[in-house]
Coordinates of C-alpha atoms and ligand atoms in Angstrom, one line a residue:
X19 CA -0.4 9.3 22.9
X20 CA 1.1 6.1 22.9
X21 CA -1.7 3.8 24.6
X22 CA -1.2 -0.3 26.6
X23 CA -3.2 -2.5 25.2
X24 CA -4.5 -5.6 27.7
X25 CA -2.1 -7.3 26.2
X26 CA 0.7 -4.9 27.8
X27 CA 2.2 -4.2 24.0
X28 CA 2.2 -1.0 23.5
X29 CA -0.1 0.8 20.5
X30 CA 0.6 3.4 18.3
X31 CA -2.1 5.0 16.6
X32 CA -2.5 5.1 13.1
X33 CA -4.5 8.0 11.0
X34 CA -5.0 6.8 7.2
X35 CA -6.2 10.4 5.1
X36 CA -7.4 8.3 2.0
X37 CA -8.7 5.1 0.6
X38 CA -7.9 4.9 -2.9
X39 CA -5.6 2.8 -5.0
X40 CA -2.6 3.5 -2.6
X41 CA -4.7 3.7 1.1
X42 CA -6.7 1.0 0.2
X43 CA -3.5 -1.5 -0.1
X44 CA -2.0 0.3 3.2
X45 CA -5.3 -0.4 5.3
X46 CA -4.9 -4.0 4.5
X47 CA -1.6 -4.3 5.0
X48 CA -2.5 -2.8 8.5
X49 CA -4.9 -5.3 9.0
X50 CA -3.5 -8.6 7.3
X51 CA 0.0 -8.3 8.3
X52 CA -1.0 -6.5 12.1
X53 CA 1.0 -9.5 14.1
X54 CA 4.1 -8.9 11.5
X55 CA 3.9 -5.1 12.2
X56 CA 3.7 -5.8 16.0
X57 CA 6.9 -8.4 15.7
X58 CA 8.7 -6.2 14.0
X59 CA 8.2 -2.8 15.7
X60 CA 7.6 -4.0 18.7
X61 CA 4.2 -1.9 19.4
X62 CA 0.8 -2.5 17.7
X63 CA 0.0 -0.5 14.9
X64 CA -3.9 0.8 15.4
X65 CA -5.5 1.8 12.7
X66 CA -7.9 4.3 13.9
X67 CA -9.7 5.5 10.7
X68 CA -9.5 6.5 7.2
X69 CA -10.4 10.1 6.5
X70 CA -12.7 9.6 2.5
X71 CA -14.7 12.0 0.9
X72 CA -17.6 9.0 1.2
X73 CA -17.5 6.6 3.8
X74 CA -20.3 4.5 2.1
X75 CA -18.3 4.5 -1.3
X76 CA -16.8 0.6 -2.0
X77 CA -12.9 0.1 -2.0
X78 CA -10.2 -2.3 -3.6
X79 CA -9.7 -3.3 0.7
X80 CA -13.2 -2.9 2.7
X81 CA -12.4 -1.7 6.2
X82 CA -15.5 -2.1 9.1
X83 CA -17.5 1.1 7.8
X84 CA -17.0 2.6 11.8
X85 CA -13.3 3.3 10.3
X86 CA -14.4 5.3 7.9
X87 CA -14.5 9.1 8.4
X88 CA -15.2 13.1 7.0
X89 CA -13.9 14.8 10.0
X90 CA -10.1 14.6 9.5
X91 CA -9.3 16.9 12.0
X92 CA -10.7 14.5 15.0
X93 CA -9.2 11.8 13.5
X94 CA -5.7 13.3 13.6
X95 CA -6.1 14.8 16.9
X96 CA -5.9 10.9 18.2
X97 CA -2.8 9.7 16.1
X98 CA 0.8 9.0 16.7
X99 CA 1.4 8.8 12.8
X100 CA -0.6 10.3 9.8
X101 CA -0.5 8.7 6.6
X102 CA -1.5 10.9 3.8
X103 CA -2.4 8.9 0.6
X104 CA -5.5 11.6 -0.5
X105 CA -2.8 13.3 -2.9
X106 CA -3.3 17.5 -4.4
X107 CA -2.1 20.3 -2.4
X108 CA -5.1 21.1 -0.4
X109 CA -6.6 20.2 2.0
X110 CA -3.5 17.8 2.0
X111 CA -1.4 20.8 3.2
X112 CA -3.4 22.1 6.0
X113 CA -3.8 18.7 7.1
X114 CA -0.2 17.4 6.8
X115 CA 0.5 20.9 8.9
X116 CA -2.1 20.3 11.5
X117 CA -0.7 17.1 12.3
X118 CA 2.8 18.1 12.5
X119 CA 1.4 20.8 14.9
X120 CA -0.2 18.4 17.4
X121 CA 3.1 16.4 17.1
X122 CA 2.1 13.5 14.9
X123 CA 5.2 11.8 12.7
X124 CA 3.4 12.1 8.7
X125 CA 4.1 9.5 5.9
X126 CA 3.0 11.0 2.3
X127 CA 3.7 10.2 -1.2
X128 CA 2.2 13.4 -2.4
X129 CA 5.4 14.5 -4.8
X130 CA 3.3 17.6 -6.4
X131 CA 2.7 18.7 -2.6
X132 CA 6.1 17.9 -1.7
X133 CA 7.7 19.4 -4.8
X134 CA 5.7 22.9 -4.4
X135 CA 5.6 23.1 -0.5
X136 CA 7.8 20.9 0.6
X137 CA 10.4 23.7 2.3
X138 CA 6.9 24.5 4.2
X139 CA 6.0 21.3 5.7
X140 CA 10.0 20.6 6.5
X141 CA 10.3 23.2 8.3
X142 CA 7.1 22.8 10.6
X143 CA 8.2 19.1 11.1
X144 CA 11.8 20.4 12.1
X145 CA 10.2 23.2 14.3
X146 CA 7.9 20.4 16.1
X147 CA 10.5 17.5 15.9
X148 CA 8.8 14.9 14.6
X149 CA 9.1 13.0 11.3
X150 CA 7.9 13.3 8.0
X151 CA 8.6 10.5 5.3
X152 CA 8.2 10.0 1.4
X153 CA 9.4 7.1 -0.4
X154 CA 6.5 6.4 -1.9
X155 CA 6.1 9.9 -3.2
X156 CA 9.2 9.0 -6.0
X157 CA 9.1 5.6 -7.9
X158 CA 6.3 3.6 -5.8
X159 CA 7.9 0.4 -4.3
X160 CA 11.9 1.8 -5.4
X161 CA 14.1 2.4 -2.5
X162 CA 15.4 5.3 -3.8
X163 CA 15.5 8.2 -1.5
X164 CA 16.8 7.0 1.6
X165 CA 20.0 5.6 -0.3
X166 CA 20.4 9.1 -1.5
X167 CA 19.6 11.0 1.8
X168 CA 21.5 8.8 3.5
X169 CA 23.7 5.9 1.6
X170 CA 24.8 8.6 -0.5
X171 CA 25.5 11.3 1.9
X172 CA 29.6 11.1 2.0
X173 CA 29.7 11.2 -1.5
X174 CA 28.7 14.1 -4.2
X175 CA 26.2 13.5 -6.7
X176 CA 27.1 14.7 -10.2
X177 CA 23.8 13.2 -12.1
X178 CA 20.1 12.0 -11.4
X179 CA 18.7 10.7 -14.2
X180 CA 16.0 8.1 -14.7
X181 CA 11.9 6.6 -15.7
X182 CA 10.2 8.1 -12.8
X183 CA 6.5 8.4 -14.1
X184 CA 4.8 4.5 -14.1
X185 CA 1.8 5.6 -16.4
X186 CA 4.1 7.1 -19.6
X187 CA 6.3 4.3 -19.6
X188 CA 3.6 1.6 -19.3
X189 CA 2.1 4.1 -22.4
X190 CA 4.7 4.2 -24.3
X191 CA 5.8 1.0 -24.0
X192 CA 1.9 -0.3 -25.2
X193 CA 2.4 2.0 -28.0
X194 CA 5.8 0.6 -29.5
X195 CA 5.2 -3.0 -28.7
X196 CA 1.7 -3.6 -29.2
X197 CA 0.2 -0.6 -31.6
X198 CA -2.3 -0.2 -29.1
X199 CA -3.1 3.7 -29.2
X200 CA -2.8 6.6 -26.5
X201 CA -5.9 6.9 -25.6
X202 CA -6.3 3.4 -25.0
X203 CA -3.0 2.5 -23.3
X204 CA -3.6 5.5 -21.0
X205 CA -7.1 4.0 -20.0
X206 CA -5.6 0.7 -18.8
X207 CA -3.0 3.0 -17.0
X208 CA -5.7 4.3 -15.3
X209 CA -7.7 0.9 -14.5
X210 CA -4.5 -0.6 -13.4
X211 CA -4.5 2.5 -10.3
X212 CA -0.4 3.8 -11.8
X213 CA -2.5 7.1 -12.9
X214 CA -2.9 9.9 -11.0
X215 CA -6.6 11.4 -10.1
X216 CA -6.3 13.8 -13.1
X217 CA -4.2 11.7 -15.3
X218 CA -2.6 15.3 -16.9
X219 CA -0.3 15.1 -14.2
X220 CA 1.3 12.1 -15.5
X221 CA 1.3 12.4 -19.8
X222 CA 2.4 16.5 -19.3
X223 CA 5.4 15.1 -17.3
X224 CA 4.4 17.0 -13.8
X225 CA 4.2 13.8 -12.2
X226 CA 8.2 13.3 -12.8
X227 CA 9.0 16.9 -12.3
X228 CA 7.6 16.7 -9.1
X229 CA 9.7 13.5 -8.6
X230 CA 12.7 14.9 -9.8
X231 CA 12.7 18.1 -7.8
X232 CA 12.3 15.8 -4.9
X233 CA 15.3 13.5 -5.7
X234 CA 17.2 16.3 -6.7
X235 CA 16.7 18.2 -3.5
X236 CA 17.9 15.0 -2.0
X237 CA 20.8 14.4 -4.0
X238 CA 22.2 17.7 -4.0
X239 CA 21.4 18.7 -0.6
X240 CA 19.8 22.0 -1.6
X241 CA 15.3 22.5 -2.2
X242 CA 14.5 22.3 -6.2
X243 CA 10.4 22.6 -6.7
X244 CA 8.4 22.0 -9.4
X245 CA 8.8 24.9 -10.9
X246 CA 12.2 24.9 -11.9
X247 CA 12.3 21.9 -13.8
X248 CA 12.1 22.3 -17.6
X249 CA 9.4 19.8 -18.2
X250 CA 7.8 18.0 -21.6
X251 CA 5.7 15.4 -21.8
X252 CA 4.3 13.0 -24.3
X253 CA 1.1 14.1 -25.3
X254 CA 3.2 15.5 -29.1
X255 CA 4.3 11.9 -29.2
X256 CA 2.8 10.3 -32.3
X257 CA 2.8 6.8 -33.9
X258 CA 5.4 8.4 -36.8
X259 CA 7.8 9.3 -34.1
X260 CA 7.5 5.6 -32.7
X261 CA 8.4 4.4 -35.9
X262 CA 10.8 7.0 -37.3
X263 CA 12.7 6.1 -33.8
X264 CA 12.4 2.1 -34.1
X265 CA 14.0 2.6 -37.7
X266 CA 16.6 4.1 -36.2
X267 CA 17.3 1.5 -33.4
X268 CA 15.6 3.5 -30.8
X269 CA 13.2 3.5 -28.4
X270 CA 11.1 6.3 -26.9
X271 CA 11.8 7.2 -22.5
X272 CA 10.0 10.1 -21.1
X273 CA 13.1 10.8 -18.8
X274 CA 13.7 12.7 -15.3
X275 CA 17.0 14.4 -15.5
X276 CA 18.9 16.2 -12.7
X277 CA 22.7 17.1 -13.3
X278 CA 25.2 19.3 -11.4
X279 CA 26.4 21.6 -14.1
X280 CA 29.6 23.8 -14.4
X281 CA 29.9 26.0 -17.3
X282 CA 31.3 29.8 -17.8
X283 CA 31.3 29.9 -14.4
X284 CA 27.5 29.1 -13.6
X285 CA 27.4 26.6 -11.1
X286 CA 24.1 24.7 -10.4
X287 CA 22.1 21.7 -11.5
X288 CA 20.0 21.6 -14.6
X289 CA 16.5 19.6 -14.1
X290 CA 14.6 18.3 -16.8
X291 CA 11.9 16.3 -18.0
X292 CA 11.2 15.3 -21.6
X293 CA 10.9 12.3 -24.1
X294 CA 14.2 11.0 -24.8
X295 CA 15.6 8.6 -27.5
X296 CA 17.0 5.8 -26.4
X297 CA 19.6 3.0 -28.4
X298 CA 17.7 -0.3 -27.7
X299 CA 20.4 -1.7 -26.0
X300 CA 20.4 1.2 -23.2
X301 CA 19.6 -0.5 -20.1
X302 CA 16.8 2.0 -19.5
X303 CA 15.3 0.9 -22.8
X304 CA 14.3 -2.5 -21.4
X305 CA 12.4 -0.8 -18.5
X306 CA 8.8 -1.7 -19.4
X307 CA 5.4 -1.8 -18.4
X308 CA 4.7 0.6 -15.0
X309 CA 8.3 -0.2 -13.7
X310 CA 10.7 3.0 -13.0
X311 CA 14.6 2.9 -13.1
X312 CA 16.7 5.8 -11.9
X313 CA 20.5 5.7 -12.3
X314 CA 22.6 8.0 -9.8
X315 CA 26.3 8.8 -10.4
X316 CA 28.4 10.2 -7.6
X317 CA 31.8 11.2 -8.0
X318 CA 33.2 8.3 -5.1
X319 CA 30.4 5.8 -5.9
X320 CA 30.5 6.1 -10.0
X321 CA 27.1 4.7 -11.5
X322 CA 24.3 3.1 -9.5
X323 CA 21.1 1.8 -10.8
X324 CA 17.7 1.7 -9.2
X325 CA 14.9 -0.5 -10.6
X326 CA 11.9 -1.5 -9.4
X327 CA 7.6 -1.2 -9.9
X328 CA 7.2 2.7 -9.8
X329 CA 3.3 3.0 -9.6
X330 CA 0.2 0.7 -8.5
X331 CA -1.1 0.0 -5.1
X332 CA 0.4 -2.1 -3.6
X333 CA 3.8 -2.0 -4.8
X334 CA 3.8 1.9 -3.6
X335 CA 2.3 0.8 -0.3
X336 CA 5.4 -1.1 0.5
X337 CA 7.6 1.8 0.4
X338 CA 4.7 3.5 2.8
X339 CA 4.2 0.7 5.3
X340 CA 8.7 1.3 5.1
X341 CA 8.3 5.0 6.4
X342 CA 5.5 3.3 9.0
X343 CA 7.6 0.9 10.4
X344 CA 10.8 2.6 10.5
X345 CA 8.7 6.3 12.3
X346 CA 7.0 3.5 14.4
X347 CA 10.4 2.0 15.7
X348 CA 11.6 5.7 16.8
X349 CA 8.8 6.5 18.4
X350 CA 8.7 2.7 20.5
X351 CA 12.4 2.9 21.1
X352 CA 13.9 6.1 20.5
X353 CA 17.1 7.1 18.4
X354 CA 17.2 4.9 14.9
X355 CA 14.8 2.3 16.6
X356 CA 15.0 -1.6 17.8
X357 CA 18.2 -3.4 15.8
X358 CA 17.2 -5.9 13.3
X359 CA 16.1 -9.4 15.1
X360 CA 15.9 -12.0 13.4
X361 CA 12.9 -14.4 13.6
X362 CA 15.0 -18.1 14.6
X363 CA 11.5 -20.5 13.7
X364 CA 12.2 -19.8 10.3
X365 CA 13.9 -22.9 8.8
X366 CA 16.4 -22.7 5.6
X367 CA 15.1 -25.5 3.3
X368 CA 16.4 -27.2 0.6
X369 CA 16.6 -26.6 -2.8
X370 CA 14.3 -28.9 -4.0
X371 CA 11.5 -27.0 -2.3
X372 CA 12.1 -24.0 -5.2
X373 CA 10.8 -23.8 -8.1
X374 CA 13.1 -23.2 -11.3
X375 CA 13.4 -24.2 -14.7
X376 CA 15.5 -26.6 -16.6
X377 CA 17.4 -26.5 -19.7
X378 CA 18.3 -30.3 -20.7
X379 CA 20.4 -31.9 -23.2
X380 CA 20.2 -35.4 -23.5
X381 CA 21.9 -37.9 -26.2
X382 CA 19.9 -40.6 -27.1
X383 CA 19.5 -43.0 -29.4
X384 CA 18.3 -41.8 -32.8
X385 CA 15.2 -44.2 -33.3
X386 CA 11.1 -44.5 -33.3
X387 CA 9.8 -44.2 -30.1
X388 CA 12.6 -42.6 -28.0
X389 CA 11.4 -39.0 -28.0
X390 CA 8.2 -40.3 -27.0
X391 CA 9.6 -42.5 -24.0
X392 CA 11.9 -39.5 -22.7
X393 CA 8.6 -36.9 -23.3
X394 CA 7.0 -40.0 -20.6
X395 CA 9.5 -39.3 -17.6
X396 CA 8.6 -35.7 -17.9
X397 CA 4.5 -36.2 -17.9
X398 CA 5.3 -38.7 -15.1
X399 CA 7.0 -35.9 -12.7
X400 CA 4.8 -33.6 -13.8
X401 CA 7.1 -31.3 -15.4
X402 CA 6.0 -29.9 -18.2
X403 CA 8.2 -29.0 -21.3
X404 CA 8.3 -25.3 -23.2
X405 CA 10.5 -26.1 -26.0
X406 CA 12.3 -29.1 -27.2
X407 CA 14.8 -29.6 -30.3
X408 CA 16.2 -32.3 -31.9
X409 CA 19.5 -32.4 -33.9
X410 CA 21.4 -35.5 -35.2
X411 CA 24.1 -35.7 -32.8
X412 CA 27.5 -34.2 -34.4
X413 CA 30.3 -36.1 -34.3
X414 CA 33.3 -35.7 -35.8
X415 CA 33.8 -38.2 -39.7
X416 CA 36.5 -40.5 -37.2
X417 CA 34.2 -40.3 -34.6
X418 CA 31.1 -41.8 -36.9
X419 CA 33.2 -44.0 -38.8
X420 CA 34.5 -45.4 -35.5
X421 CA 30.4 -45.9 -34.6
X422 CA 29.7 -47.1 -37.8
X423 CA 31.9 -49.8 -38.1
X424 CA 31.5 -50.7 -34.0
X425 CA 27.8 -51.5 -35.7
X426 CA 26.1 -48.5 -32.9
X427 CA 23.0 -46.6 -33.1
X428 CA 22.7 -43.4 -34.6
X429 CA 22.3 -40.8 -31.9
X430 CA 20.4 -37.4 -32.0
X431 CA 20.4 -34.8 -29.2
X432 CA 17.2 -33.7 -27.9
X433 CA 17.4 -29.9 -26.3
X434 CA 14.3 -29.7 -23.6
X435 CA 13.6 -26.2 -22.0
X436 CA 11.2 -26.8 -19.0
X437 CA 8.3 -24.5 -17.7
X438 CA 8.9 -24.3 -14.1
X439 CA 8.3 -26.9 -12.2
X440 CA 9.3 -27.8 -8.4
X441 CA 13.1 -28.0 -8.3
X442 CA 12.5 -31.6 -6.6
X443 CA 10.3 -33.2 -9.3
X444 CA 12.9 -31.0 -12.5
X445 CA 15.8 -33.1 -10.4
X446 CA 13.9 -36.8 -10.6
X447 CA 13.2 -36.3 -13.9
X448 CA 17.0 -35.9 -14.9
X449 CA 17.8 -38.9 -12.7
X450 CA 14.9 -40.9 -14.8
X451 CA 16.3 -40.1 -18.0
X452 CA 19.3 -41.0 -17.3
X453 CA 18.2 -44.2 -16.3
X454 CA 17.0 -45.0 -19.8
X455 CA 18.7 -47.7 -21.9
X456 CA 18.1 -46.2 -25.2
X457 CA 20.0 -42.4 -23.5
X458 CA 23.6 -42.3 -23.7
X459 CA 23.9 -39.1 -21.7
X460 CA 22.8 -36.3 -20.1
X461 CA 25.4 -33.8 -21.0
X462 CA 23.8 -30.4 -19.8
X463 CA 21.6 -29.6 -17.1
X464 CA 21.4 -26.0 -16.4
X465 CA 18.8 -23.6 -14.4
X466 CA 16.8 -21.1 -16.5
X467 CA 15.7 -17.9 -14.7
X468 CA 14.2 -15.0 -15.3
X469 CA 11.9 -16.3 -18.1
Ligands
LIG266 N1 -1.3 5.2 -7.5 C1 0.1 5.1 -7.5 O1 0.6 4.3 -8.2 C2 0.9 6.1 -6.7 C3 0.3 7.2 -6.1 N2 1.1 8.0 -5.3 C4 0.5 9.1 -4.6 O2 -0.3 8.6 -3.6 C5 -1.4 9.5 -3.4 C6 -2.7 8.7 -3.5 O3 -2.7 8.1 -4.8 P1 -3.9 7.1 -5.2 O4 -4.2 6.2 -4.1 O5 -3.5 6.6 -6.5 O6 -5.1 8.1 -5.4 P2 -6.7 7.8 -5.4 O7 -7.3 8.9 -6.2 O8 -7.0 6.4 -5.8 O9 -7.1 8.0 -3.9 C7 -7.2 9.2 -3.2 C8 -8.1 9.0 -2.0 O10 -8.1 10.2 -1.3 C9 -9.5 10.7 -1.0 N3 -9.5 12.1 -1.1 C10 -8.9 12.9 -2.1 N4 -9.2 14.2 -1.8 C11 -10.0 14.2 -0.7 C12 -10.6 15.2 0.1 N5 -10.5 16.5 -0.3 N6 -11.4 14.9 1.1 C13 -11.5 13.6 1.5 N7 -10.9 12.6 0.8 C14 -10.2 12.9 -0.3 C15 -10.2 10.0 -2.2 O11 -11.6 9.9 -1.9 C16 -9.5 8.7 -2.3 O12 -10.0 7.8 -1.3 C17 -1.2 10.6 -4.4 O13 -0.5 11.7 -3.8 C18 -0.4 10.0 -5.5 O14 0.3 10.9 -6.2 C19 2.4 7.8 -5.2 C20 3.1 6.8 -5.8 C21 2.3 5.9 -6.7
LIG267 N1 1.0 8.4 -11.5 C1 2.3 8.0 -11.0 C2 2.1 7.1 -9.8 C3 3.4 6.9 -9.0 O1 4.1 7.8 -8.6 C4 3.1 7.2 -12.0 O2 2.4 6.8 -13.0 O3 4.3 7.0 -11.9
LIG268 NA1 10.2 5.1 -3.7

């Protein structure tokens, strides 16, 4: 089906089967970043419609209405790939299996279709040959699937176990930091597009039972479904629990847990999905907001860690536009695809052109006016300061007696912590300072990330 455009780069057709929270981001990543797409794959991506329930209906990324469409079945019969972002079983099912049949490579992140029919649609994609991809279907943006199909895949997993559902965490984590309650933390869940259509899916933990029959299919090389996961969610959680658990040092997780188990001779993997307390300094504890973590052991690899936005538009359409681009590179070239070329016109700049923060100790002079004149040189860059402290500056009783009788001024030690600022303009300013009669030294400069 693979068309020439006039251009003589080749086009692959592109079938979008919703325009929600997910589509939506997908169709303008389509359109915005087309001439990256093309670059990359070496073939045009086409987008040739998006199958809605209304094409007049307004969405987060407004495509020409032409591209909108009810008759799914004519738009899949002109595609080289299907991207399903409508989500349920059906029609997503018939769909996904109708364009397998006409030999169409399918991208989905439908986990509850995947973790109740996936053997199904695998096995029709296998028949027919063709590809069907779904790294958006567990943790959104996370790269977490292809490391364990493939990364993973001369090792043995022992243990799966992570936050896989966006719109509990971001829940709980309103609940214990902020008070807010459920039902309100759930409805900015749901504004913020991490729900799912019926939100029942995510606080009854079927959302990351789904997930983690998925991963755990993946990890141990053998199909899990929904089904067979042992699954709780957090709609008994109550505001005593949060505080009966934050007495205690803990924090509340709804966790997704997969583990190969051994005992009296049963051999098999245990799947499970319920809240879990957590000590505070657990590294899963400090997953907040919408973001997902998933840690995988394997018996070669020992303990990896996964982390990364698990819900919202656009971070899931990353890991969709992945599956695009990598099916898209197959079908152009063949066998894993064009190798990795790397674009020359982009330059490596210099550090000043980053932006950071500083953390600055300076000794001055402890007097009237000098905070003031130091504050200056930062106002004058443009820097602007978070926090600053001031200390007298301690010196040992030889070393002030020594000053003291040498008739020198008292000195204090101011402690500036900078918002960030262009690396360039954090750098003058140090230079400034230093420059300053009334500053002794500037004995610490250090970067600040991650705050
Ligand atoms: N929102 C998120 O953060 C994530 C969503 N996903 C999955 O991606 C899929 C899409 O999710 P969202 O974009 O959030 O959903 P959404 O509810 O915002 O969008 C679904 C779209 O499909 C269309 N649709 C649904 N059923 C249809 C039908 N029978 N006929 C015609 N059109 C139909 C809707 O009109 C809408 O345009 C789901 O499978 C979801 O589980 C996966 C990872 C993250
Ligand atoms: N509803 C899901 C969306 C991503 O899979 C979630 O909240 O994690
Ligand atoms: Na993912």
């Amino acid at each position: 089906m693979t068309t020439v455009s006039h251009h003589d780069t080749p086009v692959l057709n592109v079938a979008l089967l919703g325009g929600g929270t997910v589509g939506s981001q997908v169709a303008r990543i389509l359109t915005e970043d087309s001439e990256l797409l093309t670059e990359r794959i070496g073939a045009r991506l086409n987008l040739a419609g998006v199958f809605v329930r209304n094409t007049a209906a307004q969405r987060d990324y407004q495509l020409p209405s032409l591209l909108y469409t009810t008759d799914a079945e004519e738009l899949i019969s002109r595609a080289d790939i299907v991207i399903e972002l409508m989500g349920g079983i059906d029609p997503a099912r018939e769909l996904i299996l109708a364009a397998i049949n006409r030999g169409a490579a399918v991208v989905t992140g439908n986990k509850a279709l995947l973790a109740t029919h996936g053997t199904e649609l695998f096995t029709a994609a296998a028949d027919q040959g063709v590809q069907l991809s779904f790294e958006a279907s567990v943790c959104g943006a996370i790269p977490i699937l292809r490391p364990l199909r493939d990364s993973l895949s001369g090792d043995r997993v022992t243990r799966v176990m992570g936050i896989a559902n966006g719109t509990t965490n971001y829940i709980l984590d309103q609940m214990d930091t902020t008070g807010i309650s459920f039902g309100d933390a759930l409805a900015e869940a749901q504004r913020l597009g991490y729900a799912e259509a019926d939100p029942t899916a995510d606080i009854a933990g079927h959302d990351a039972a789904a997930k983690v029959a998925i991963l755990a299919s993946l990890a141990f090389q053998a199909p899990f479904t929904l089904d067979q996961v042992d699954c709780q969610g957090i709609t008994t959680i109550t505001a005593e629990d949060n505080e009966a658990a934050a007495a205690a040092g803990f924090v509340i997780k709804l966790l997704a847990i997969a583990e190969r188990v051994s005992t009296n001779g049963d051999d098999g993997v245990v799947l499970r999905v319920h809240p879990t307390l957590l000590p505070r300094e657990h590294p899963l504890a400090a997953v907040r907001g919408a973001y997902n973590a998933v840690f995988v052991e394997a018996e070669n690899a020992g303990e990896l860690m996964f982390y990364g936005a698990g819900a919202g538009g656009e971070a899931t359409a990353s890991a969709v536009m992945g599956d695009v681009v990598s099916i898209a590179k197959r079908l152009q070239h063949g066998g894993p695809g064009r190798p990795h070329t790397p674009k020359t016109s982009l330059d490596a700049l210099e550090i000043g052109h980053t932006t950071t923060s500083y953390m600055i100790v300076v000794h001055a002079a402890d007097q009237p006016g000098v905070l003031a004149t130091v504050a200056s040189l930062f106002a004058e860059q443009g820097v602007s300061i978070e926090t600053m402290q001031q200390a007298p500056a301690e010196l040992t009783p030889l070393e002030a007696e020594r000053a003291a009788a040498a008739g020198e001024t008292p000195q204090a030690v101011l402690r500036f912590i900078t918002h960030r600022g262009l690396e360039q303009r954090l750098a003058d300013t140090v230079a400034a300072i230093e420059e300053l009669d009334v500053v002794s030294a500037v004995t610490s400069v250090l970067r600040v990330e991650g705050n």
